[in-house]
PDB file of C-alpha atoms in Angstrom:
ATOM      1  CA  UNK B  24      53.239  65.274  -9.257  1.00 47.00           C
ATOM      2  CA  UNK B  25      56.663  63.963  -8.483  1.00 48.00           C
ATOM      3  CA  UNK B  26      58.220  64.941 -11.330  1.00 53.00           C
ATOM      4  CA  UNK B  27      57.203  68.565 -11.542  1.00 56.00           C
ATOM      5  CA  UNK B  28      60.270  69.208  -9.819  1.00 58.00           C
ATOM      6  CA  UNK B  29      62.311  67.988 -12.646  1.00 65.00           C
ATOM      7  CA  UNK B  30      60.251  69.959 -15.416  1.00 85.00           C
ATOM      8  CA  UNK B  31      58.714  66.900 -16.148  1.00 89.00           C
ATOM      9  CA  UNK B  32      54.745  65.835 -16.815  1.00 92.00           C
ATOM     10  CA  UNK B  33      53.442  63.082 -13.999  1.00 91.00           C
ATOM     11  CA  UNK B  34      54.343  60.170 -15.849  1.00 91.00           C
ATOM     12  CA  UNK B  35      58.137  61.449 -16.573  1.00 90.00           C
ATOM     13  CA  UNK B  36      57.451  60.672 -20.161  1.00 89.00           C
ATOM     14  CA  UNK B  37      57.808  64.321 -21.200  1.00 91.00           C
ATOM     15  CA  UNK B  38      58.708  68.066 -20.093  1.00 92.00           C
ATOM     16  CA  UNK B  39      55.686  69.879 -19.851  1.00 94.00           C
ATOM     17  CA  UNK B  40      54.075  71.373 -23.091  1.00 94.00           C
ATOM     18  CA  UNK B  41      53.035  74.907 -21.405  1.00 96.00           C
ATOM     19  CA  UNK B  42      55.277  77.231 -19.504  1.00 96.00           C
ATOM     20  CA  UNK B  43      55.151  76.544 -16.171  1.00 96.00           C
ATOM     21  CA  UNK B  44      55.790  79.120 -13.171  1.00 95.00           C
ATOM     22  CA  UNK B  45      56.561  78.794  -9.302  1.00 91.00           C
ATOM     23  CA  UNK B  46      53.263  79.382  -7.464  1.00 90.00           C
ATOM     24  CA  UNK B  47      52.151  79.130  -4.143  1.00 93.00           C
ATOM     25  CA  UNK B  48      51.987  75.148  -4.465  1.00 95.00           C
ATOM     26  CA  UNK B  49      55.374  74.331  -5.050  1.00 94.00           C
ATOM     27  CA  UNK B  50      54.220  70.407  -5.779  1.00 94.00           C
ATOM     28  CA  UNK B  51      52.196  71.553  -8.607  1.00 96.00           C
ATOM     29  CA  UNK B  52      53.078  72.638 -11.982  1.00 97.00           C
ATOM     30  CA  UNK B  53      51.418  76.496 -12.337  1.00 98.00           C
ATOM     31  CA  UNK B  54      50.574  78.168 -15.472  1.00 98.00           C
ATOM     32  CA  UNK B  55      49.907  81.911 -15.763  1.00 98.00           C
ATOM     33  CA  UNK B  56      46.463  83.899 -17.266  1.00 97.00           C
ATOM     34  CA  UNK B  57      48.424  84.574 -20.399  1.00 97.00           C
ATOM     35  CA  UNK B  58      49.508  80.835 -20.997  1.00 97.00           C
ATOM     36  CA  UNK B  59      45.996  79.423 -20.566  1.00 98.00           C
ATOM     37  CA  UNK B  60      44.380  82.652 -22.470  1.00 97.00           C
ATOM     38  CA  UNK B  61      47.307  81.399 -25.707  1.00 97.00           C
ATOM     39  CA  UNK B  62      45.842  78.308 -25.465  1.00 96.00           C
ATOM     40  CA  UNK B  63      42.276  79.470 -27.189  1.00 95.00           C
ATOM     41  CA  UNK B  64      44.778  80.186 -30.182  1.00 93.00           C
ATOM     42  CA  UNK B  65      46.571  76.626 -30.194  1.00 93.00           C
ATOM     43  CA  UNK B  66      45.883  73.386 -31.229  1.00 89.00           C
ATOM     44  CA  UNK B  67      46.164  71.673 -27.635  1.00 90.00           C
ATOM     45  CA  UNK B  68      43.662  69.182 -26.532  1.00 92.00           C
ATOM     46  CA  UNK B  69      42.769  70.931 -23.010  1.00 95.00           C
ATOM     47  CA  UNK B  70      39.794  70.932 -20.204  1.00 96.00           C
ATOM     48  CA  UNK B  71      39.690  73.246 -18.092  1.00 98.00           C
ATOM     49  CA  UNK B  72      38.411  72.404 -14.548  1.00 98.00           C
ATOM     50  CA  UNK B  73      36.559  75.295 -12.323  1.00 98.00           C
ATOM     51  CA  UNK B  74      36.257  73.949  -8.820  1.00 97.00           C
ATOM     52  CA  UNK B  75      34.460  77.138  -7.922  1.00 97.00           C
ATOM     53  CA  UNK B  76      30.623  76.486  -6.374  1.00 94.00           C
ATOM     54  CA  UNK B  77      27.903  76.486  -9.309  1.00 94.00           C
ATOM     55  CA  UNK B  78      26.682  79.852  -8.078  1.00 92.00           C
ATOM     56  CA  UNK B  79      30.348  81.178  -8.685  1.00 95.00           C
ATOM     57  CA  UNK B  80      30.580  79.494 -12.079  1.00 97.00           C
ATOM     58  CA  UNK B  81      27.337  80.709 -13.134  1.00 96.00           C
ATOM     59  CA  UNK B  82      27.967  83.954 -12.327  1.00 95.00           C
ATOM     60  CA  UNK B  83      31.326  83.899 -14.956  1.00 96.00           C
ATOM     61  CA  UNK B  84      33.672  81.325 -15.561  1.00 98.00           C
ATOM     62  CA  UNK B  85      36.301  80.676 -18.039  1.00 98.00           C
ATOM     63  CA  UNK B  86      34.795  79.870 -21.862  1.00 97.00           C
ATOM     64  CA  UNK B  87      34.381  75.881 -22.589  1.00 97.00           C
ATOM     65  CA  UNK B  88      35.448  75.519 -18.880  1.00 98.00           C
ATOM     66  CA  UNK B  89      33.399  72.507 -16.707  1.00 98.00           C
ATOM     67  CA  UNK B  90      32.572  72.619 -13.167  1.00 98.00           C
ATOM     68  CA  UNK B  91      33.437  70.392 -10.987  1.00 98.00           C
ATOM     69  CA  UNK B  92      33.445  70.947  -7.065  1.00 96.00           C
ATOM     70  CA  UNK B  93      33.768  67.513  -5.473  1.00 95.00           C
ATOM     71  CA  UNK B  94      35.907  64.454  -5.249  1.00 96.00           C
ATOM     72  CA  UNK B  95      32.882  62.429  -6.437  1.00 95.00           C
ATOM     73  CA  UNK B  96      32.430  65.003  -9.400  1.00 96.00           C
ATOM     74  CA  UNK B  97      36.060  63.982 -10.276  1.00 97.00           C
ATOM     75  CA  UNK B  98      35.744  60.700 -10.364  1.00 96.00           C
ATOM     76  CA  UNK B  99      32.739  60.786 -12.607  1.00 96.00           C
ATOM     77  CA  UNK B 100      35.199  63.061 -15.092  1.00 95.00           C
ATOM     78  CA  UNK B 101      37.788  60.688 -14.853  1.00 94.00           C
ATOM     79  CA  UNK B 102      35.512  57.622 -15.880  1.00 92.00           C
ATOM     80  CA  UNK B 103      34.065  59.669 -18.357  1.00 91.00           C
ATOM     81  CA  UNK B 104      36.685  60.341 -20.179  1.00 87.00           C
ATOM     82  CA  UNK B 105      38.117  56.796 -19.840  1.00 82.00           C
ATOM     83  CA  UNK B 106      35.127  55.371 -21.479  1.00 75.00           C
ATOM     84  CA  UNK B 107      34.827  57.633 -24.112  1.00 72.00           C
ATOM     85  CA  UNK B 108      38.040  58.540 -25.486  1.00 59.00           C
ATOM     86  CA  UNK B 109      42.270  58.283 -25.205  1.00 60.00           C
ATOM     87  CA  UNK B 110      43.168  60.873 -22.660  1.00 59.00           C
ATOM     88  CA  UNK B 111      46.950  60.488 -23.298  1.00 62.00           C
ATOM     89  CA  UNK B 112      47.435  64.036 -24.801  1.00 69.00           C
ATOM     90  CA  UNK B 113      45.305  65.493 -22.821  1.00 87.00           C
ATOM     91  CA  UNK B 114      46.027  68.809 -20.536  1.00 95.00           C
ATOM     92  CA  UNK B 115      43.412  69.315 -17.682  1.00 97.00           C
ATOM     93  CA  UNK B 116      44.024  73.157 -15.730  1.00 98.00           C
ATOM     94  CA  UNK B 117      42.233  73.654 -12.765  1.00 98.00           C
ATOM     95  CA  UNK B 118      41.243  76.300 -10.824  1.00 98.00           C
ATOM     96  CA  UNK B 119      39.042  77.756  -8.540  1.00 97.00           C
ATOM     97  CA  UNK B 120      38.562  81.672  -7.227  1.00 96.00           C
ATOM     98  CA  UNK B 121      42.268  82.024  -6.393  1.00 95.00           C
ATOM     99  CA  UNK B 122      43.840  78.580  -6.620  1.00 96.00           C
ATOM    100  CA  UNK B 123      44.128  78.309  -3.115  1.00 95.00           C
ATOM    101  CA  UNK B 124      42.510  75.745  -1.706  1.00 94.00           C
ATOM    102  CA  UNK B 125      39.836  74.144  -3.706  1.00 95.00           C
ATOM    103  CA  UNK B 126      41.394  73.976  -7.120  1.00 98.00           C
ATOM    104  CA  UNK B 127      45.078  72.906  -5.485  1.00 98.00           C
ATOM    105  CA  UNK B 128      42.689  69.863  -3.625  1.00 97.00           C
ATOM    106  CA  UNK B 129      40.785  68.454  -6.569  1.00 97.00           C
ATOM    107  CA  UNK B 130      43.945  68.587  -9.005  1.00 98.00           C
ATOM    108  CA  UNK B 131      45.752  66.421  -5.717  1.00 98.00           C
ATOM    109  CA  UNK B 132      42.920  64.532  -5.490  1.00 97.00           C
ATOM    110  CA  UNK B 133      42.823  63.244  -9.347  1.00 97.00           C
ATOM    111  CA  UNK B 134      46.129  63.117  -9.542  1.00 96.00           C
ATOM    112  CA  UNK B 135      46.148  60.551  -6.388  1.00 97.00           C
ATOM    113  CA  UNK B 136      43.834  58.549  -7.887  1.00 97.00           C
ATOM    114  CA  UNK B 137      45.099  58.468 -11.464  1.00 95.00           C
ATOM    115  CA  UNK B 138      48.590  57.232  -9.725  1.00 96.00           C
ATOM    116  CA  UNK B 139      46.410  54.583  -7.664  1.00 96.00           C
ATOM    117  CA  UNK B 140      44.185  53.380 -10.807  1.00 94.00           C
ATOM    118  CA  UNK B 141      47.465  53.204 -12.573  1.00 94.00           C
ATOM    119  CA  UNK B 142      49.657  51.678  -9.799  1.00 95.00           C
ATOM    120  CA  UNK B 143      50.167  48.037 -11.735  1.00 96.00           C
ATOM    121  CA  UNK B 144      51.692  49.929 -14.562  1.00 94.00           C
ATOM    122  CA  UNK B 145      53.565  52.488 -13.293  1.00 94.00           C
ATOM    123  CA  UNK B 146      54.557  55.239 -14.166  1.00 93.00           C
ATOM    124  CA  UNK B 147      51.935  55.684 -16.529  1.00 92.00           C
ATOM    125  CA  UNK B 148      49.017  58.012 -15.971  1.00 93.00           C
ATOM    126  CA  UNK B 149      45.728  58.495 -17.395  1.00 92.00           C
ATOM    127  CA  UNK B 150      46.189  62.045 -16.812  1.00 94.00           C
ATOM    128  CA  UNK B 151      49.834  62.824 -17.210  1.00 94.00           C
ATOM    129  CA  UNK B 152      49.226  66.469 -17.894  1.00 96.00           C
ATOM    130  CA  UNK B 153      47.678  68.635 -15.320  1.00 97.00           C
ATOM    131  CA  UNK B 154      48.548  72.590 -14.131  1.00 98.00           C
ATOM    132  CA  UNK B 155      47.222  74.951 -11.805  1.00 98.00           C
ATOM    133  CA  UNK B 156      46.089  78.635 -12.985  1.00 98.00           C
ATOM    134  CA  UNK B 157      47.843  80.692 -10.951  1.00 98.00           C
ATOM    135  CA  UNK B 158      45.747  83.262  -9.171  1.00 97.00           C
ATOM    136  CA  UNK B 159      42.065  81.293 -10.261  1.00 98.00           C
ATOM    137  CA  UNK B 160      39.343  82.503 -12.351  1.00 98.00           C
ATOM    138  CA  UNK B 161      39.558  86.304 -10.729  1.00 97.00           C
ATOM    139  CA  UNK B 162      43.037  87.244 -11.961  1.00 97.00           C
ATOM    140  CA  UNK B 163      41.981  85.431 -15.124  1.00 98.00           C
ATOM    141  CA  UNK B 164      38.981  87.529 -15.626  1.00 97.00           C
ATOM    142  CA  UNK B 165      41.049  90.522 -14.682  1.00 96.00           C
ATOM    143  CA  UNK B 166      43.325  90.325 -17.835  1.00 95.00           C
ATOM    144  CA  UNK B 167      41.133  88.181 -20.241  1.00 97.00           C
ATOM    145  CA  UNK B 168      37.228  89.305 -19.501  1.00 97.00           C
ATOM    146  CA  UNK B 169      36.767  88.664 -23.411  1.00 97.00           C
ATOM    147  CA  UNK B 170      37.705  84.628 -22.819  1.00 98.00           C
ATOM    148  CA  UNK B 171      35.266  84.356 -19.959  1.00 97.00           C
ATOM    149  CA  UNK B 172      30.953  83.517 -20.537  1.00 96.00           C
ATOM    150  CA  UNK B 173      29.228  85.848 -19.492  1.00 96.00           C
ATOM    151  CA  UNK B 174      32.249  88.529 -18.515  1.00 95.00           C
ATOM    152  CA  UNK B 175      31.472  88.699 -14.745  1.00 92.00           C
ATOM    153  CA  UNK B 176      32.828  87.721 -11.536  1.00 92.00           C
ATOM    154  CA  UNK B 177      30.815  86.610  -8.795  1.00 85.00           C
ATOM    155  CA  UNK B 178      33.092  86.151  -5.068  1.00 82.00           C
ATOM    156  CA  UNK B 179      32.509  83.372  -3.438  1.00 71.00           C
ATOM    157  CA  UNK B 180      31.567  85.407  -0.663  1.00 60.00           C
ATOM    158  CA  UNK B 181      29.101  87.421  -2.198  1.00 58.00           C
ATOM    159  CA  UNK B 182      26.095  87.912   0.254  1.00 73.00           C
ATOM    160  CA  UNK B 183      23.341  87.390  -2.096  1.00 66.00           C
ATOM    161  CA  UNK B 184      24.464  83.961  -2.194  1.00 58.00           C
ATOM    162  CA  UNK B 185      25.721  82.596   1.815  1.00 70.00           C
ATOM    163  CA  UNK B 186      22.792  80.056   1.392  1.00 75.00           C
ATOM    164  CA  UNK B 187      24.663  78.865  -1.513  1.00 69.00           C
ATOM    165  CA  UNK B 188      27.936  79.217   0.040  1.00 64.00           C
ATOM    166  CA  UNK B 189      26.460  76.944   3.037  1.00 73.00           C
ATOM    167  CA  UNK B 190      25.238  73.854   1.353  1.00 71.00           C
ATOM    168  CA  UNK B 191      28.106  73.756  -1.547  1.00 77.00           C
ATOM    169  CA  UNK B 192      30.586  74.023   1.359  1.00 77.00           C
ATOM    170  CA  UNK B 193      28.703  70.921   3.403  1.00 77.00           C
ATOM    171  CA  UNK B 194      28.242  68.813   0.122  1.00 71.00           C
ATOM    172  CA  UNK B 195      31.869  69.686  -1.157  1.00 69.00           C
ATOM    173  CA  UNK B 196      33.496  68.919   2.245  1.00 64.00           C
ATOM    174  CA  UNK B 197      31.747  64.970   2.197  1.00 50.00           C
ATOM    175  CA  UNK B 198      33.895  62.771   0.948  1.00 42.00           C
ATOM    176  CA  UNK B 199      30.185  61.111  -0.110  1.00 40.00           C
ATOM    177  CA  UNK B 200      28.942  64.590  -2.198  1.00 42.00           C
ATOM    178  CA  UNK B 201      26.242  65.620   0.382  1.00 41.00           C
ATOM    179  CA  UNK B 202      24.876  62.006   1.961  1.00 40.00           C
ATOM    180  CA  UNK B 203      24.818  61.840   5.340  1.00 41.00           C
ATOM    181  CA  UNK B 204      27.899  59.798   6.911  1.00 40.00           C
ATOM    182  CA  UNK B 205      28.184  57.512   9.813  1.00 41.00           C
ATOM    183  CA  UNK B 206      30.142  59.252  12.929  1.00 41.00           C
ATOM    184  CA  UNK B 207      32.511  57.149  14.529  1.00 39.00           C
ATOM    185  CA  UNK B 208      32.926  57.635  18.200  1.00 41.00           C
ATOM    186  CA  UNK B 209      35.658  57.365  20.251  1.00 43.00           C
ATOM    187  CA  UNK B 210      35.154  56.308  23.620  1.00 42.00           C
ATOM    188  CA  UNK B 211      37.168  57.989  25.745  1.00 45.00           C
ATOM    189  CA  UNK B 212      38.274  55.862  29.301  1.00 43.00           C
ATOM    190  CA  UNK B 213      39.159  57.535  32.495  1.00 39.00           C
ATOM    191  CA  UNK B 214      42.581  56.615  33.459  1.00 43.00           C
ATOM    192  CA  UNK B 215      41.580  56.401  37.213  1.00 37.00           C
TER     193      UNK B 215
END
């Protein structure tokens, strides 16, 4: 994400294809509802990326989007699409309910690892083309219902669904997608 400063895609190899916007993540290259809802209408290669909890996606999410709400989950995309195909001209958006938090962390998170898969030939990228929707799936759905399946917004915090909410936080929060982890312990020494 270096170069988004500069206008430029993560590999520097090229300005970014979509219009890109200051957003609340200033390290990330933000597009707006109406850039991602043109791109329906263009020939661009693009995945988009809901980080939203499965509950949240079922309940309406962005048409041909994927969901993916954990770092394992990414990894398994980025193999994926490794194995099966050039990802070159690719453009991935992510985005969650707002893109505050969990759509901001997986895009970091890929991009991380593309730069660290890709370190011996650097600064070429796997993934060289990522954004942020800017405001998530609700201000999405706000302007573009028509582009979402089915047209409805469920909150993350909706209270049919805390259950939900509890065991997609735990399983999204392990760094090992819900299996139980070894606690290290620190041993703390009186200094007397």
């Amino acid at each position: 994400m270096e170069a988004c400063a500069l206008g430029l895609i993560g590999d520097a190899s090229s300005t970014h294809s979509l219009p890109t916007m200051s957003g609340k993540h200033t390290d990330l290259p933000t597009i707006d509802s109406s850039t991602m809802s043109s791109l329906f209408n263009s020939s661009s290669n693009f995945t988009i990326i809901d980080c939203r909890y499965p509950y949240e996606f079922q309940g309406g999410h962005i048409q041909g989007a994927i969901n993916i709400y954990t770092e394992q989950g990414i990894q398994t995309f980025m193999e994926s699409r490794l194995h099966f195909h050039s990802t070159k001209n690719d453009i991935l958006i992510f985005h969650c309910e707002f893109s505050s938090h969990r759509g901001p962390k997986l895009m970091r998170f890929l991009g991380s690892m593309d730069r660290k898969q890709n370190s011996h030939r650097y600064p070429e990228l796997n993934f060289p083309e990522i954004y942020l929707l800017d405001g998530g799936y609700k201000a999405f759905y706000q302007h573009n219902k028509v582009q979402c399946n089915p047209q409805a917004y469920l909150p993350m915090l909706h209270e049919d669904h805390s259950k939900d909410l509890r065991h997609f936080r735990v399983r999204s929060k392990s760094w090992t997608a819900g299996e139980k982890r070894t606690r290290s312990r620190r041993v703390i020494r009186s200094p007397y």
